[in-house]
Amino acid sequence: MSTDARRSSAEAPVLVRARDLGGHDEPGPRALPDPDRLIRWGRPLLLPLSSAMRVLTDDPVIGLTYDDGPDPERTREILAELRERDVRATFFVLVEAAERHPQLVRDMLAEGHEIGLHGIDHTLLTTVSWREAARAVRQGRHRLEQVTGRPVRLYRPTYGIQGPAQYLAARLAGLEVVFWTAWAQDWLQEPAETVAARAVTAGHPGAILLLHDTTGDATPERPAPTFSRGEVTARIVDLLHAGGYRLMPAGQLLATYPAVRAVTITPPSVPRPGRGGQPV
């Protein structure tokens, strides 16, 4: 498929049910034959309320994304490995951390990486009022743009959980909500090679891969893992490159291929995720 054709096709996203994307621990999403037919009756209503999950392609491409930074030590470890391999990624950052380390954010941008909004802090916004959640998204984007000096286009809710308030606030603010279909569960304390192998196994053509450059809610009772995140990144990129994959920022992936989208609004009653099987 030519570049022009890919860009044209990216204007026609595919809408699916979230459960038809498959589980995170599987090698990849299940096949989606004629996926729009699954919910074609509700497409005009649901498409504006959907989130980007991955893209529809057989090309060996993956969107590489990181959450919860920036962190002066761990993010720079990752940047060094990406620089050595000439790979760019999307970093969904926490505003308070970005404001503490503005030069690090500027360095990330200067090296060609993409900055998206993850939140002002790591608060789960479904635990606050609708008005507070919407305000947090609007203010988060504004404050982050003060650091980056350029528009912020992408948003990923903390914990991968969102309610109607922050979703609508994100859309009204012109933000694209981006989730994932592959992850490493890199908030678990495991050897770097185990974490990297899990991410590579979960990778598939068109995936958006979730990694972390730090842990957004670490506490003395639940400390962050001690493995080198730079080593994890190096192993993942090398293994995926060896398998013929190209890695790119999520924004570039979504601009090149048609997005596979799903409605993923989670009701406010959903409990706060733990570390056993949910992203942090």
PDB file of N, CA, C and O in Angstrom, residues 2 8 15 27 29 35 64 79 86-87 89 100 106 117 170 182 213 236 247 265:
ATOM      1  N   SER A   2       0.626   2.188  -0.884  1.00  0.00           N
ATOM      2  CA  SER A   2       1.437   3.397  -0.968  1.00  0.00           C
ATOM      3  C   SER A   2       1.189   4.286   0.226  1.00  0.00           C
ATOM      4  O   SER A   2       0.173   4.177   0.923  1.00  0.00           O
ATOM      5  N   SER A   8      -4.895   8.204   3.074  1.00  0.00           N
ATOM      6  CA  SER A   8      -6.304   8.306   2.723  1.00  0.00           C
ATOM      7  C   SER A   8      -7.131   7.338   3.548  1.00  0.00           C
ATOM      8  O   SER A   8      -8.194   7.688   4.067  1.00  0.00           O
ATOM      9  N   LEU A  15     -14.580   0.474  13.465  1.00  0.00           N
ATOM     10  CA  LEU A  15     -15.165   0.445  14.801  1.00  0.00           C
ATOM     11  C   LEU A  15     -15.477  -0.990  15.189  1.00  0.00           C
ATOM     12  O   LEU A  15     -16.120  -1.726  14.433  1.00  0.00           O
ATOM     13  N   PRO A  27      -1.027 -13.529  22.041  1.00  0.00           N
ATOM     14  CA  PRO A  27      -0.030 -13.000  21.111  1.00  0.00           C
ATOM     15  C   PRO A  27      -0.525 -11.782  20.353  1.00  0.00           C
ATOM     16  O   PRO A  27       0.267 -10.978  19.905  1.00  0.00           O
ATOM     17  N   PRO A  29      -4.519  -9.525  18.931  1.00  0.00           N
ATOM     18  CA  PRO A  29      -5.974  -9.542  18.824  1.00  0.00           C
ATOM     19  C   PRO A  29      -6.458 -10.643  17.898  1.00  0.00           C
ATOM     20  O   PRO A  29      -5.754 -11.053  16.971  1.00  0.00           O
ATOM     21  N   PRO A  35     -14.936  -6.036  10.368  1.00  0.00           N
ATOM     22  CA  PRO A  35     -15.223  -5.637  11.753  1.00  0.00           C
ATOM     23  C   PRO A  35     -16.324  -4.596  11.894  1.00  0.00           C
ATOM     24  O   PRO A  35     -17.057  -4.607  12.871  1.00  0.00           O
ATOM     25  N   LEU A  64       5.029   2.568  19.562  1.00  0.00           N
ATOM     26  CA  LEU A  64       5.742   2.409  20.827  1.00  0.00           C
ATOM     27  C   LEU A  64       5.370   3.550  21.763  1.00  0.00           C
ATOM     28  O   LEU A  64       5.567   4.720  21.431  1.00  0.00           O
ATOM     29  N   LEU A  79      15.728   6.927  26.591  1.00  0.00           N
ATOM     30  CA  LEU A  79      16.078   7.797  25.474  1.00  0.00           C
ATOM     31  C   LEU A  79      17.412   7.395  24.852  1.00  0.00           C
ATOM     32  O   LEU A  79      17.575   7.412  23.628  1.00  0.00           O
ATOM     33  N   ASP A  86      17.837   4.559  16.682  1.00  0.00           N
ATOM     34  CA  ASP A  86      17.127   5.456  15.769  1.00  0.00           C
ATOM     35  C   ASP A  86      15.623   5.179  15.767  1.00  0.00           C
ATOM     36  O   ASP A  86      14.982   5.061  14.715  1.00  0.00           O
ATOM     37  N   VAL A  87      15.054   5.066  16.965  1.00  0.00           N
ATOM     38  CA  VAL A  87      13.626   4.783  17.140  1.00  0.00           C
ATOM     39  C   VAL A  87      12.979   5.952  17.870  1.00  0.00           C
ATOM     40  O   VAL A  87      13.559   6.520  18.804  1.00  0.00           O
ATOM     41  N   ALA A  89       9.289   7.370  19.843  1.00  0.00           N
ATOM     42  CA  ALA A  89       8.163   6.834  20.612  1.00  0.00           C
ATOM     43  C   ALA A  89       7.259   7.968  21.058  1.00  0.00           C
ATOM     44  O   ALA A  89       7.597   9.150  20.938  1.00  0.00           O
ATOM     45  N   ARG A 100       8.356  19.621  36.662  1.00  0.00           N
ATOM     46  CA  ARG A 100       9.579  19.516  37.474  1.00  0.00           C
ATOM     47  C   ARG A 100      10.816  19.328  36.604  1.00  0.00           C
ATOM     48  O   ARG A 100      11.921  19.680  37.012  1.00  0.00           O
ATOM     49  N   ARG A 106      11.883  18.929  26.867  1.00  0.00           N
ATOM     50  CA  ARG A 106      12.391  19.577  25.659  1.00  0.00           C
ATOM     51  C   ARG A 106      13.399  18.689  24.935  1.00  0.00           C
ATOM     52  O   ARG A 106      13.433  18.647  23.696  1.00  0.00           O
ATOM     53  N   LEU A 117      -0.602  13.634  26.763  1.00  0.00           N
ATOM     54  CA  LEU A 117      -1.069  13.866  28.129  1.00  0.00           C
ATOM     55  C   LEU A 117      -1.520  12.553  28.763  1.00  0.00           C
ATOM     56  O   LEU A 117      -2.291  11.797  28.172  1.00  0.00           O
ATOM     57  N   ALA A 170     -11.781  15.445  26.806  1.00  0.00           N
ATOM     58  CA  ALA A 170     -10.665  15.233  25.892  1.00  0.00           C
ATOM     59  C   ALA A 170     -11.067  15.539  24.458  1.00  0.00           C
ATOM     60  O   ALA A 170     -10.334  16.201  23.710  1.00  0.00           O
ATOM     61  N   ALA A 182      -1.248  -4.222  23.231  1.00  0.00           N
ATOM     62  CA  ALA A 182      -0.113  -5.045  23.663  1.00  0.00           C
ATOM     63  C   ALA A 182       0.550  -4.359  24.839  1.00  0.00           C
ATOM     64  O   ALA A 182       0.621  -3.123  24.880  1.00  0.00           O
ATOM     65  N   ASP A 213       8.009   4.424  31.526  1.00  0.00           N
ATOM     66  CA  ASP A 213       9.363   4.877  31.830  1.00  0.00           C
ATOM     67  C   ASP A 213       9.561   5.076  33.326  1.00  0.00           C
ATOM     68  O   ASP A 213      10.681   5.263  33.794  1.00  0.00           O
ATOM     69  N   ILE A 236      13.441  -5.152  23.884  1.00  0.00           N
ATOM     70  CA  ILE A 236      12.212  -5.142  23.088  1.00  0.00           C
ATOM     71  C   ILE A 236      12.490  -4.673  21.666  1.00  0.00           C
ATOM     72  O   ILE A 236      12.078  -5.313  20.688  1.00  0.00           O
ATOM     73  N   LEU A 247       9.141   0.388  14.420  1.00  0.00           N
ATOM     74  CA  LEU A 247       8.533   1.036  15.573  1.00  0.00           C
ATOM     75  C   LEU A 247       8.427   2.529  15.305  1.00  0.00           C
ATOM     76  O   LEU A 247       9.340   3.129  14.727  1.00  0.00           O
ATOM     77  N   ILE A 265     -15.527   3.440  27.532  1.00  0.00           N
ATOM     78  CA  ILE A 265     -15.909   4.192  28.727  1.00  0.00           C
ATOM     79  C   ILE A 265     -16.193   3.226  29.867  1.00  0.00           C
ATOM     80  O   ILE A 265     -16.908   2.240  29.712  1.00  0.00           O
TER      81      ILE A 265
END
